Amino acid sequence: MIRRPRLDDHLVIGLYTGKIVVVVGLLMAVPLALSLVLAEWDTALDFVISMSASLAFGFGLQILCRTDKDPGWSHGLVIASGSWIIASVLGGLPHWLSGHIGSYVDAVFDAMSGYTTTGLFLIQDLDHISYGLNMWRFMLTYAGGQGIIVVALTFLFKGTAGAYKLYVGEGKEERLLPNVIQTARAIWLVSLAYLVLGSVVFIGLGLALGQTTLRSVLFGTWFFMSGWSTGGFAPISYNTFYFHSLAYEIAAIVVFTAGSFNFALHWAVWTGNRREIVRNVETVSFAVTLTATVALATFWLGRIGLYSNTMSLFRKAFYQIVSGHTTTGFGTLYARSFVTQWGTLGMLATIVAMTIGASAASTAGGIKGIRIGVISKSFFQEIRRLISPESSVNVEKLHHVRDIVLGDKMVRAAMAVTIAYVSMYALMSVVGAAFGYPLVEAIFEGVSVTANVGLSCGVTAPTMPGSYKGLFIVAMWLGRLEYMSVFALAGYAYAMVRGR
Amino acid sequence: MANTPERVPRLTAREHWGQYLAGIVTEAAFILGLAGVGLLLAAVAMAVFK
């Protein structure tokens, strides 16, 4: 029998969702302030309206849903998944009010793409949008990279009761420190330290390349925010291709690859365990699969003679593949070049890299290195068991901050999420083909959106069918939250209707 | 002294900065190492298909 949720359940979900929506509203203060400083009055008004709507909604929910009850596990999952949807609907307001977007669905698409660090966009005339709106796009992706719940835990929540349940609901389970609020603050410490260093490097490179001071400061900060969060947004339509600079590309690779590492790995390395970087199952898995996919792309592109020298080949092949593997989506190619120049095998290498994705408990998407590590280890364990005497006991371990014995429960959990990702990749590919796109392009875009990558071969455009855009929004949301909390929300809705 | 709680430095305390910086350098070196492998693969590919 399914238990119908009671009033208490609705109240606790409403209360905590309201708190998180308030945080989303407060984030709008940053682009509002920038608009005021730069005298972008129309944009400032857009943010006043959007911020007022978000705060009114958030505080309204909190007033309506007063309760002393703490959230349980199922509440945490429903709050996390529901908050991301509401945050995207409200986060799309500034886009919609700007007049640079075709419809409200497009606005929600861009907001969801930002929060989930996907990086695909439908905003039009990107090169001429206001600095304030651009700042909002990068706030979305930077906050979404750490996690909206992490933002709320860091800056708003005082107590710890129920906090861990919300944190897990957002697809993170790692505790860097014993206390979950301290863990959220440690995540922000890592991100903000990189923000300072990375932005300085990008700003310096921008100045050296001839940008004005204002543009180099804003572009440098934005490229850092987008790279670190593996978002892939850029303030110009040419993305990182705009700079034609090896130094800028190398800096971007360091930033977005570091952003794709597990926060637990960062914390281990930052607190003295530096050998962890070469021992951790996720970095080992990443190094192996990155090398394999880069080799495939490089040898294919070398064979067809697309690039005239080693450095050109390296800059194009390595950059796109590592960008896809870390689920960033920065590119130094025109979108259609994947189809017209790289060809099927080049696209296949990129698709495989995007499918795998980067590390768990990071800003990245995809199946994740830890699951690839767990499944590979279990595969080899099974082979060893088959060739060993019946009486022998095979114990397989993997290293993630500490040695962990591989157990059935761990393998089952890894397999379940992997199957969910692969099913979603397949569904998105079939639907894309059904809409009339060539199969390889439908697969490329379907994997890119579900793994929250953001590389595009040209399918994503304001002219794509509305229902296809809607499916992209759902795929980004499912991919970022790793399915379970979204399934919990669906289960909650079902229980409301059919429960007793 | 027995009842004095052990002092836990704040996450942002200056005494941690050196270790944090060493962590960033370690991570950057690892990533640049991977890029080096990519450059090597490109050189081999160009040599093979020259």
XYZ file of N, CA and C in Angstrom, chain A residues 177 189 194 197 250 254 257-258 261 266-267 269-272 274 277 286-287 291 294-295 298-299 302-303 307-310 313-314 318, chain B residues 11-12 16 18-28 30-32 34-49:
198
model
N 33.895 16.900 5.661
C 34.098 17.084 7.093
C 32.899 16.453 7.802
N 34.920 26.987 -0.083
C 36.286 27.468 0.103
C 37.140 27.071 -1.096
N 39.864 28.912 -5.967
C 40.113 28.769 -7.406
C 39.558 29.976 -8.164
N 42.231 32.797 -7.954
C 43.425 32.518 -8.762
C 43.094 32.432 -10.253
N 44.963 26.608 -22.550
C 45.608 25.815 -21.494
C 45.024 26.201 -20.127
N 42.976 23.683 -17.489
C 43.307 23.470 -16.067
C 42.087 23.782 -15.195
N 39.073 21.215 -15.880
C 39.381 19.854 -15.425
C 39.424 19.810 -13.902
N 40.020 20.843 -13.298
C 40.011 20.900 -11.819
C 38.573 20.965 -11.306
N 36.833 17.613 -10.850
C 37.298 16.664 -9.829
C 36.340 16.646 -8.644
N 39.703 17.041 -3.971
C 40.304 18.355 -3.710
C 40.698 18.468 -2.245
N 39.757 18.097 -1.390
C 39.982 18.313 0.038
C 41.134 17.436 0.541
N 43.709 16.363 -1.286
C 44.958 16.906 -1.829
C 45.318 18.208 -1.112
N 44.305 19.013 -0.848
C 44.533 20.309 -0.208
C 44.925 20.182 1.262
N 44.628 19.046 1.871
C 44.960 18.897 3.291
C 46.148 17.960 3.473
N 46.979 17.844 2.437
C 48.272 17.193 2.585
C 48.426 15.833 1.926
N 48.762 14.490 -1.023
C 48.923 14.851 -2.437
C 49.023 13.644 -3.370
N 45.995 12.236 -5.788
C 45.679 12.625 -7.170
C 46.012 11.504 -8.167
N 39.607 8.502 -15.104
C 39.571 9.656 -16.008
C 40.800 9.657 -16.924
N 41.981 9.395 -16.348
C 43.213 9.412 -17.153
C 43.158 8.335 -18.241
N 42.670 9.358 -22.180
C 43.739 9.004 -23.116
C 43.178 8.179 -24.281
N 40.997 10.526 -26.517
C 41.864 11.486 -27.225
C 42.642 10.755 -28.324
N 43.126 9.547 -28.010
C 43.870 8.771 -29.011
C 42.978 8.475 -30.217
N 42.430 11.778 -32.095
C 43.682 12.287 -32.670
C 44.115 11.459 -33.880
N 44.068 10.134 -33.724
C 44.518 9.281 -34.834
C 43.550 9.366 -36.020
N 44.182 12.738 -37.563
C 45.493 12.669 -38.229
C 45.378 11.904 -39.546
N 44.592 10.839 -39.508
C 44.449 10.001 -40.709
C 43.772 10.758 -41.849
N 44.208 18.587 -39.957
C 45.054 19.665 -39.428
C 46.482 19.499 -39.946
N 47.131 20.643 -40.182
C 48.395 20.605 -40.912
C 49.611 20.352 -40.044
N 49.510 20.551 -38.725
C 50.683 20.318 -37.879
C 50.275 19.783 -36.505
N 51.274 19.312 -35.761
C 51.035 18.661 -34.463
C 50.281 19.567 -33.504
N 46.609 19.975 -34.396
C 45.883 18.737 -34.102
C 45.655 18.599 -32.596
N 46.715 18.841 -31.802
C 46.594 18.755 -30.341
C 45.558 19.754 -29.826
N 42.499 17.552 -28.445
C 42.546 17.426 -26.983
C 41.520 18.353 -26.337
N 38.593 27.056 8.744
C 38.974 26.573 7.414
C 39.786 27.621 6.651
N 39.474 28.905 6.911
C 40.135 29.972 6.165
C 41.371 30.516 6.887
N 46.611 27.511 7.012
C 46.277 26.480 6.008
C 46.698 26.885 4.592
N 49.326 27.703 2.857
C 50.441 27.059 2.164
C 50.037 25.691 1.627
N 49.333 24.950 2.483
C 48.901 23.608 2.089
C 47.862 23.669 0.959
N 46.965 24.630 1.040
C 45.956 24.787 -0.010
C 46.636 25.095 -1.352
N 47.620 26.002 -1.299
C 48.324 26.389 -2.527
C 49.077 25.189 -3.120
N 49.694 24.408 -2.239
C 50.403 23.203 -2.712
C 49.405 22.237 -3.373
N 48.201 22.178 -2.842
C 47.149 21.334 -3.423
C 46.792 21.799 -4.825
N 46.640 23.096 -5.001
C 46.304 23.645 -6.323
C 47.428 23.340 -7.323
N 48.672 23.524 -6.884
C 49.816 23.262 -7.775
C 49.843 21.783 -8.168
N 49.581 20.897 -7.216
C 49.562 19.447 -7.496
C 48.496 19.131 -8.550
N 47.312 19.693 -8.369
C 46.220 19.416 -9.310
C 46.544 19.944 -10.707
N 47.104 21.160 -10.749
C 47.449 21.760 -12.048
C 48.519 20.926 -12.752
N 49.063 17.719 -12.454
C 48.438 16.482 -12.942
C 47.703 16.738 -14.262
N 46.963 17.840 -14.307
C 46.187 18.157 -15.517
C 47.123 18.475 -16.682
N 48.176 19.227 -16.411
C 49.128 19.543 -17.485
C 49.838 18.274 -17.964
N 48.395 15.350 -18.181
C 47.443 14.729 -19.119
C 47.480 15.439 -20.474
N 47.599 16.772 -20.432
C 47.694 17.531 -21.687
C 48.974 17.140 -22.436
N 50.030 16.889 -21.686
C 51.292 16.449 -22.298
C 51.109 15.133 -23.043
N 50.328 14.235 -22.446
C 50.039 12.956 -23.120
C 49.281 13.227 -24.425
N 48.338 14.167 -24.378
C 47.581 14.539 -25.582
C 48.486 15.079 -26.674
N 49.458 15.901 -26.274
C 50.410 16.480 -27.241
C 51.277 15.363 -27.854
N 51.678 14.424 -27.004
C 52.491 13.292 -27.485
C 51.697 12.458 -28.502
N 50.436 12.214 -28.199
C 49.588 11.448 -29.124
C 49.452 12.170 -30.464
N 49.306 13.496 -30.400
C 49.196 14.276 -31.642
C 50.475 14.161 -32.466
N 51.633 14.213 -31.776
C 52.920 14.113 -32.487
C 53.045 12.737 -33.152
N 52.636 11.690 -32.417
C 52.715 10.331 -32.980
C 51.775 10.202 -34.181
N 50.556 10.707 -34.020
C 49.571 10.617 -35.118
C 50.086 11.337 -36.363
N 50.671 12.527 -36.171
C 51.192 13.275 -37.328
C 52.346 12.517 -37.988
N 53.177 11.871 -37.145
C 54.312 11.124 -37.691
C 53.824 9.892 -38.462
N 52.803 9.215 -37.923
C 52.291 7.986 -38.553
C 51.620 8.294 -39.891
N 50.832 9.357 -39.936
C 50.042 9.641 -41.144
C 50.645 10.752 -42.015
